[in-house]
């Protein structure tokens, strides 16, 4: 049973050059998005390793989002292609582990798409509220 006031914990790995700039623009533009998102700024979405995502789930995240530049717009040319390939493998792994694949998303958000960042986070938050807490791989020693 899902608690009435359940607020999911979301970890968002955002590319420095595009999606972080989009999140920053949403903030400076006073676009309100859920406060339960913890943004981790990374140099490129390709720097996000599978272990980092699994560690986030293990430490209490209910959902993880990886956001990077649109394909073809990567500051490092091919970083988001590596991200796309790696994250497709992670989707298979999470399904194998019995986790709901909707707990993990990959989005391409550019620096001028503040509204897209906001709507993506809001939709993801609503999806996670329906799914409830992610206890499948959570480390019970964390006490979160």
JSON list of C-alpha atoms in Angstrom, two decimals:
[
{"chain": "A", "resi": 1, "resn": "UNK", "atom": "CA", "xyz": [0.00, 0.00, 0.00]},
{"chain": "A", "resi": 2, "resn": "UNK", "atom": "CA", "xyz": [1.30, 3.43, -0.96]},
{"chain": "A", "resi": 3, "resn": "UNK", "atom": "CA", "xyz": [1.37, 6.16, 1.66]},
{"chain": "A", "resi": 4, "resn": "UNK", "atom": "CA", "xyz": [-0.89, 9.14, 0.98]},
{"chain": "A", "resi": 5, "resn": "UNK", "atom": "CA", "xyz": [1.87, 11.72, 1.38]},
{"chain": "A", "resi": 6, "resn": "UNK", "atom": "CA", "xyz": [4.61, 9.74, -0.30]},
{"chain": "A", "resi": 7, "resn": "UNK", "atom": "CA", "xyz": [7.15, 12.03, -1.95]},
{"chain": "A", "resi": 8, "resn": "UNK", "atom": "CA", "xyz": [9.62, 10.07, -4.04]},
{"chain": "A", "resi": 9, "resn": "UNK", "atom": "CA", "xyz": [13.32, 10.82, -3.86]},
{"chain": "A", "resi": 10, "resn": "UNK", "atom": "CA", "xyz": [14.63, 11.54, -7.33]},
{"chain": "A", "resi": 11, "resn": "UNK", "atom": "CA", "xyz": [18.29, 11.71, -8.31]},
{"chain": "A", "resi": 12, "resn": "UNK", "atom": "CA", "xyz": [18.94, 13.49, -11.59]},
{"chain": "A", "resi": 13, "resn": "UNK", "atom": "CA", "xyz": [22.34, 13.22, -13.26]},
{"chain": "A", "resi": 14, "resn": "UNK", "atom": "CA", "xyz": [22.48, 16.25, -15.55]},
{"chain": "A", "resi": 15, "resn": "UNK", "atom": "CA", "xyz": [25.02, 17.03, -18.23]},
{"chain": "A", "resi": 16, "resn": "UNK", "atom": "CA", "xyz": [26.86, 20.27, -17.47]},
{"chain": "A", "resi": 17, "resn": "UNK", "atom": "CA", "xyz": [26.47, 21.68, -20.97]},
{"chain": "A", "resi": 18, "resn": "UNK", "atom": "CA", "xyz": [22.80, 21.12, -21.70]},
{"chain": "A", "resi": 19, "resn": "UNK", "atom": "CA", "xyz": [20.40, 19.63, -19.20]},
{"chain": "A", "resi": 20, "resn": "UNK", "atom": "CA", "xyz": [22.00, 21.27, -16.16]},
{"chain": "A", "resi": 21, "resn": "UNK", "atom": "CA", "xyz": [21.72, 24.58, -18.00]},
{"chain": "A", "resi": 22, "resn": "UNK", "atom": "CA", "xyz": [18.06, 23.73, -18.68]},
{"chain": "A", "resi": 23, "resn": "UNK", "atom": "CA", "xyz": [17.49, 23.06, -15.00]},
{"chain": "A", "resi": 24, "resn": "UNK", "atom": "CA", "xyz": [19.30, 26.26, -14.11]},
{"chain": "A", "resi": 25, "resn": "UNK", "atom": "CA", "xyz": [17.18, 28.20, -16.59]},
{"chain": "A", "resi": 26, "resn": "UNK", "atom": "CA", "xyz": [14.05, 26.69, -15.04]},
{"chain": "A", "resi": 27, "resn": "UNK", "atom": "CA", "xyz": [15.24, 27.91, -11.66]},
{"chain": "A", "resi": 28, "resn": "UNK", "atom": "CA", "xyz": [16.14, 31.41, -12.78]},
{"chain": "A", "resi": 29, "resn": "UNK", "atom": "CA", "xyz": [12.91, 31.59, -14.77]},
{"chain": "A", "resi": 30, "resn": "UNK", "atom": "CA", "xyz": [11.04, 30.72, -11.56]},
{"chain": "A", "resi": 31, "resn": "UNK", "atom": "CA", "xyz": [9.46, 27.65, -13.11]},
{"chain": "A", "resi": 32, "resn": "UNK", "atom": "CA", "xyz": [8.35, 25.54, -10.19]},
{"chain": "A", "resi": 33, "resn": "UNK", "atom": "CA", "xyz": [9.20, 21.86, -10.31]},
{"chain": "A", "resi": 34, "resn": "UNK", "atom": "CA", "xyz": [9.14, 19.25, -7.53]},
{"chain": "A", "resi": 35, "resn": "UNK", "atom": "CA", "xyz": [11.57, 19.96, -4.72]},
{"chain": "A", "resi": 36, "resn": "UNK", "atom": "CA", "xyz": [12.40, 16.33, -4.15]},
{"chain": "A", "resi": 37, "resn": "UNK", "atom": "CA", "xyz": [14.84, 16.25, -7.07]},
{"chain": "A", "resi": 38, "resn": "UNK", "atom": "CA", "xyz": [18.54, 16.16, -6.24]},
{"chain": "A", "resi": 39, "resn": "UNK", "atom": "CA", "xyz": [20.55, 17.25, -9.23]},
{"chain": "A", "resi": 40, "resn": "UNK", "atom": "CA", "xyz": [24.05, 15.92, -9.69]},
{"chain": "A", "resi": 41, "resn": "UNK", "atom": "CA", "xyz": [26.01, 17.89, -12.25]},
{"chain": "A", "resi": 42, "resn": "UNK", "atom": "CA", "xyz": [28.26, 15.74, -14.41]},
{"chain": "A", "resi": 43, "resn": "UNK", "atom": "CA", "xyz": [30.63, 16.87, -17.20]},
{"chain": "A", "resi": 44, "resn": "UNK", "atom": "CA", "xyz": [28.80, 14.68, -19.73]},
{"chain": "A", "resi": 45, "resn": "UNK", "atom": "CA", "xyz": [25.96, 12.18, -19.48]},
{"chain": "A", "resi": 46, "resn": "UNK", "atom": "CA", "xyz": [28.42, 9.52, -20.64]},
{"chain": "A", "resi": 47, "resn": "UNK", "atom": "CA", "xyz": [30.26, 9.93, -17.32]},
{"chain": "A", "resi": 48, "resn": "UNK", "atom": "CA", "xyz": [27.30, 8.37, -15.49]},
{"chain": "A", "resi": 49, "resn": "UNK", "atom": "CA", "xyz": [28.23, 4.77, -14.80]},
{"chain": "A", "resi": 50, "resn": "UNK", "atom": "CA", "xyz": [25.79, 1.98, -14.08]},
{"chain": "A", "resi": 51, "resn": "UNK", "atom": "CA", "xyz": [27.30, 1.65, -10.62]},
{"chain": "A", "resi": 52, "resn": "UNK", "atom": "CA", "xyz": [26.41, 5.28, -9.83]},
{"chain": "A", "resi": 53, "resn": "UNK", "atom": "CA", "xyz": [22.78, 4.67, -10.70]},
{"chain": "A", "resi": 54, "resn": "UNK", "atom": "CA", "xyz": [22.57, 1.43, -8.77]},
{"chain": "A", "resi": 55, "resn": "UNK", "atom": "CA", "xyz": [24.26, 3.15, -5.81]},
{"chain": "A", "resi": 56, "resn": "UNK", "atom": "CA", "xyz": [21.60, 5.87, -5.91]},
{"chain": "A", "resi": 57, "resn": "UNK", "atom": "CA", "xyz": [18.86, 3.23, -5.72]},
{"chain": "A", "resi": 58, "resn": "UNK", "atom": "CA", "xyz": [20.75, 1.42, -3.00]},
{"chain": "A", "resi": 59, "resn": "UNK", "atom": "CA", "xyz": [21.02, 4.62, -0.95]},
{"chain": "A", "resi": 60, "resn": "UNK", "atom": "CA", "xyz": [17.34, 5.47, -1.07]},
{"chain": "A", "resi": 61, "resn": "UNK", "atom": "CA", "xyz": [16.43, 6.96, -4.44]},
{"chain": "A", "resi": 62, "resn": "UNK", "atom": "CA", "xyz": [12.98, 6.00, -5.69]},
{"chain": "A", "resi": 63, "resn": "UNK", "atom": "CA", "xyz": [13.81, 7.09, -9.22]},
{"chain": "A", "resi": 64, "resn": "UNK", "atom": "CA", "xyz": [16.87, 8.07, -11.22]},
{"chain": "A", "resi": 65, "resn": "UNK", "atom": "CA", "xyz": [16.96, 10.33, -14.24]},
{"chain": "A", "resi": 66, "resn": "UNK", "atom": "CA", "xyz": [19.91, 10.78, -16.59]},
{"chain": "A", "resi": 67, "resn": "UNK", "atom": "CA", "xyz": [19.65, 13.90, -18.73]},
{"chain": "A", "resi": 68, "resn": "UNK", "atom": "CA", "xyz": [22.03, 14.90, -21.46]},
{"chain": "A", "resi": 69, "resn": "UNK", "atom": "CA", "xyz": [22.35, 16.82, -24.70]},
{"chain": "A", "resi": 70, "resn": "UNK", "atom": "CA", "xyz": [20.26, 15.87, -27.69]},
{"chain": "A", "resi": 71, "resn": "UNK", "atom": "CA", "xyz": [21.99, 13.29, -29.89]},
{"chain": "A", "resi": 72, "resn": "UNK", "atom": "CA", "xyz": [24.32, 15.13, -32.23]},
{"chain": "A", "resi": 73, "resn": "UNK", "atom": "CA", "xyz": [24.65, 18.13, -29.90]},
{"chain": "A", "resi": 74, "resn": "UNK", "atom": "CA", "xyz": [27.08, 16.61, -27.40]},
{"chain": "A", "resi": 75, "resn": "UNK", "atom": "CA", "xyz": [29.90, 18.92, -26.35]},
{"chain": "A", "resi": 76, "resn": "UNK", "atom": "CA", "xyz": [32.20, 15.90, -26.57]},
{"chain": "A", "resi": 77, "resn": "UNK", "atom": "CA", "xyz": [30.76, 14.74, -29.93]},
{"chain": "A", "resi": 78, "resn": "UNK", "atom": "CA", "xyz": [29.71, 11.17, -29.06]},
{"chain": "A", "resi": 79, "resn": "UNK", "atom": "CA", "xyz": [29.11, 11.17, -25.30]},
{"chain": "A", "resi": 80, "resn": "UNK", "atom": "CA", "xyz": [25.35, 10.90, -25.49]},
{"chain": "A", "resi": 81, "resn": "UNK", "atom": "CA", "xyz": [25.62, 7.99, -27.93]},
{"chain": "A", "resi": 82, "resn": "UNK", "atom": "CA", "xyz": [27.64, 6.12, -25.31]},
{"chain": "A", "resi": 83, "resn": "UNK", "atom": "CA", "xyz": [25.03, 7.10, -22.74]},
{"chain": "A", "resi": 84, "resn": "UNK", "atom": "CA", "xyz": [22.18, 5.80, -24.85]},
{"chain": "A", "resi": 85, "resn": "UNK", "atom": "CA", "xyz": [23.91, 2.44, -25.39]},
{"chain": "A", "resi": 86, "resn": "UNK", "atom": "CA", "xyz": [24.88, 2.06, -21.72]},
{"chain": "A", "resi": 87, "resn": "UNK", "atom": "CA", "xyz": [21.46, 3.02, -20.42]},
{"chain": "A", "resi": 88, "resn": "UNK", "atom": "CA", "xyz": [19.71, 0.55, -22.72]},
{"chain": "A", "resi": 89, "resn": "UNK", "atom": "CA", "xyz": [21.79, -2.17, -21.07]},
{"chain": "A", "resi": 90, "resn": "UNK", "atom": "CA", "xyz": [20.87, -0.79, -17.66]},
{"chain": "A", "resi": 91, "resn": "UNK", "atom": "CA", "xyz": [17.17, -0.97, -18.55]},
{"chain": "A", "resi": 92, "resn": "UNK", "atom": "CA", "xyz": [17.62, -4.68, -19.19]},
{"chain": "A", "resi": 93, "resn": "UNK", "atom": "CA", "xyz": [19.55, -5.11, -15.97]},
{"chain": "A", "resi": 94, "resn": "UNK", "atom": "CA", "xyz": [16.91, -3.36, -13.85]},
{"chain": "A", "resi": 95, "resn": "UNK", "atom": "CA", "xyz": [14.20, -5.54, -15.40]},
{"chain": "A", "resi": 96, "resn": "UNK", "atom": "CA", "xyz": [16.31, -8.62, -14.65]},
{"chain": "A", "resi": 97, "resn": "UNK", "atom": "CA", "xyz": [16.59, -7.48, -11.03]},
{"chain": "A", "resi": 98, "resn": "UNK", "atom": "CA", "xyz": [12.83, -7.20, -10.81]},
{"chain": "A", "resi": 99, "resn": "UNK", "atom": "CA", "xyz": [12.74, -3.42, -10.61]},
{"chain": "A", "resi": 100, "resn": "UNK", "atom": "CA", "xyz": [10.09, -1.49, -12.45]},
{"chain": "A", "resi": 101, "resn": "UNK", "atom": "CA", "xyz": [11.76, -0.01, -15.57]},
{"chain": "A", "resi": 102, "resn": "UNK", "atom": "CA", "xyz": [9.73, 3.17, -15.10]},
{"chain": "A", "resi": 103, "resn": "UNK", "atom": "CA", "xyz": [11.94, 4.06, -12.13]},
{"chain": "A", "resi": 104, "resn": "UNK", "atom": "CA", "xyz": [14.75, 4.99, -14.46]},
{"chain": "A", "resi": 105, "resn": "UNK", "atom": "CA", "xyz": [14.57, 7.42, -17.38]},
{"chain": "A", "resi": 106, "resn": "UNK", "atom": "CA", "xyz": [16.98, 8.95, -19.87]},
{"chain": "A", "resi": 107, "resn": "UNK", "atom": "CA", "xyz": [16.05, 12.27, -21.42]},
{"chain": "A", "resi": 108, "resn": "UNK", "atom": "CA", "xyz": [17.68, 14.65, -23.85]},
{"chain": "A", "resi": 109, "resn": "UNK", "atom": "CA", "xyz": [17.20, 18.24, -22.68]},
{"chain": "A", "resi": 110, "resn": "UNK", "atom": "CA", "xyz": [19.10, 21.21, -24.09]},
{"chain": "A", "resi": 111, "resn": "UNK", "atom": "CA", "xyz": [20.08, 24.36, -22.25]},
{"chain": "A", "resi": 112, "resn": "UNK", "atom": "CA", "xyz": [17.17, 26.40, -23.53]},
{"chain": "A", "resi": 113, "resn": "UNK", "atom": "CA", "xyz": [14.49, 23.81, -22.71]},
{"chain": "A", "resi": 114, "resn": "UNK", "atom": "CA", "xyz": [13.61, 24.84, -19.17]},
{"chain": "A", "resi": 115, "resn": "UNK", "atom": "CA", "xyz": [9.95, 24.01, -19.72]},
{"chain": "A", "resi": 116, "resn": "UNK", "atom": "CA", "xyz": [10.88, 20.52, -20.94]},
{"chain": "A", "resi": 117, "resn": "UNK", "atom": "CA", "xyz": [13.04, 19.97, -17.87]},
{"chain": "A", "resi": 118, "resn": "UNK", "atom": "CA", "xyz": [10.16, 21.06, -15.64]},
{"chain": "A", "resi": 119, "resn": "UNK", "atom": "CA", "xyz": [7.57, 18.89, -17.38]},
{"chain": "A", "resi": 120, "resn": "UNK", "atom": "CA", "xyz": [9.91, 15.88, -17.44]},
{"chain": "A", "resi": 121, "resn": "UNK", "atom": "CA", "xyz": [10.55, 16.11, -13.71]},
{"chain": "A", "resi": 122, "resn": "UNK", "atom": "CA", "xyz": [6.85, 16.59, -12.95]},
{"chain": "A", "resi": 123, "resn": "UNK", "atom": "CA", "xyz": [5.82, 13.59, -15.05]},
{"chain": "A", "resi": 124, "resn": "UNK", "atom": "CA", "xyz": [8.55, 11.44, -13.54]},
{"chain": "A", "resi": 125, "resn": "UNK", "atom": "CA", "xyz": [7.52, 12.51, -10.04]},
{"chain": "A", "resi": 126, "resn": "UNK", "atom": "CA", "xyz": [3.90, 11.54, -10.72]},
{"chain": "A", "resi": 127, "resn": "UNK", "atom": "CA", "xyz": [4.95, 8.17, -12.15]},
{"chain": "A", "resi": 128, "resn": "UNK", "atom": "CA", "xyz": [7.04, 7.44, -9.05]},
{"chain": "A", "resi": 129, "resn": "UNK", "atom": "CA", "xyz": [4.20, 8.46, -6.74]},
{"chain": "A", "resi": 130, "resn": "UNK", "atom": "CA", "xyz": [2.03, 5.82, -8.39]},
{"chain": "A", "resi": 131, "resn": "UNK", "atom": "CA", "xyz": [4.78, 3.19, -8.10]},
{"chain": "A", "resi": 132, "resn": "UNK", "atom": "CA", "xyz": [5.50, 3.88, -4.43]},
{"chain": "A", "resi": 133, "resn": "UNK", "atom": "CA", "xyz": [8.84, 3.47, -2.64]},
{"chain": "A", "resi": 134, "resn": "UNK", "atom": "CA", "xyz": [11.60, 1.51, -4.33]},
{"chain": "A", "resi": 135, "resn": "UNK", "atom": "CA", "xyz": [12.61, -1.10, -1.81]},
{"chain": "A", "resi": 136, "resn": "UNK", "atom": "CA", "xyz": [13.92, -3.76, -4.19]},
{"chain": "A", "resi": 137, "resn": "UNK", "atom": "CA", "xyz": [17.63, -2.90, -4.04]},
{"chain": "A", "resi": 138, "resn": "UNK", "atom": "CA", "xyz": [17.63, -0.43, -1.14]},
{"chain": "A", "resi": 139, "resn": "UNK", "atom": "CA", "xyz": [20.32, -1.00, 1.45]},
{"chain": "A", "resi": 140, "resn": "UNK", "atom": "CA", "xyz": [18.36, -1.34, 4.69]},
{"chain": "A", "resi": 141, "resn": "UNK", "atom": "CA", "xyz": [21.40, -0.17, 6.66]},
{"chain": "A", "resi": 142, "resn": "UNK", "atom": "CA", "xyz": [20.97, 3.33, 5.21]},
{"chain": "A", "resi": 143, "resn": "UNK", "atom": "CA", "xyz": [17.85, 3.89, 7.29]},
{"chain": "A", "resi": 144, "resn": "UNK", "atom": "CA", "xyz": [16.40, 6.32, 4.77]}
]
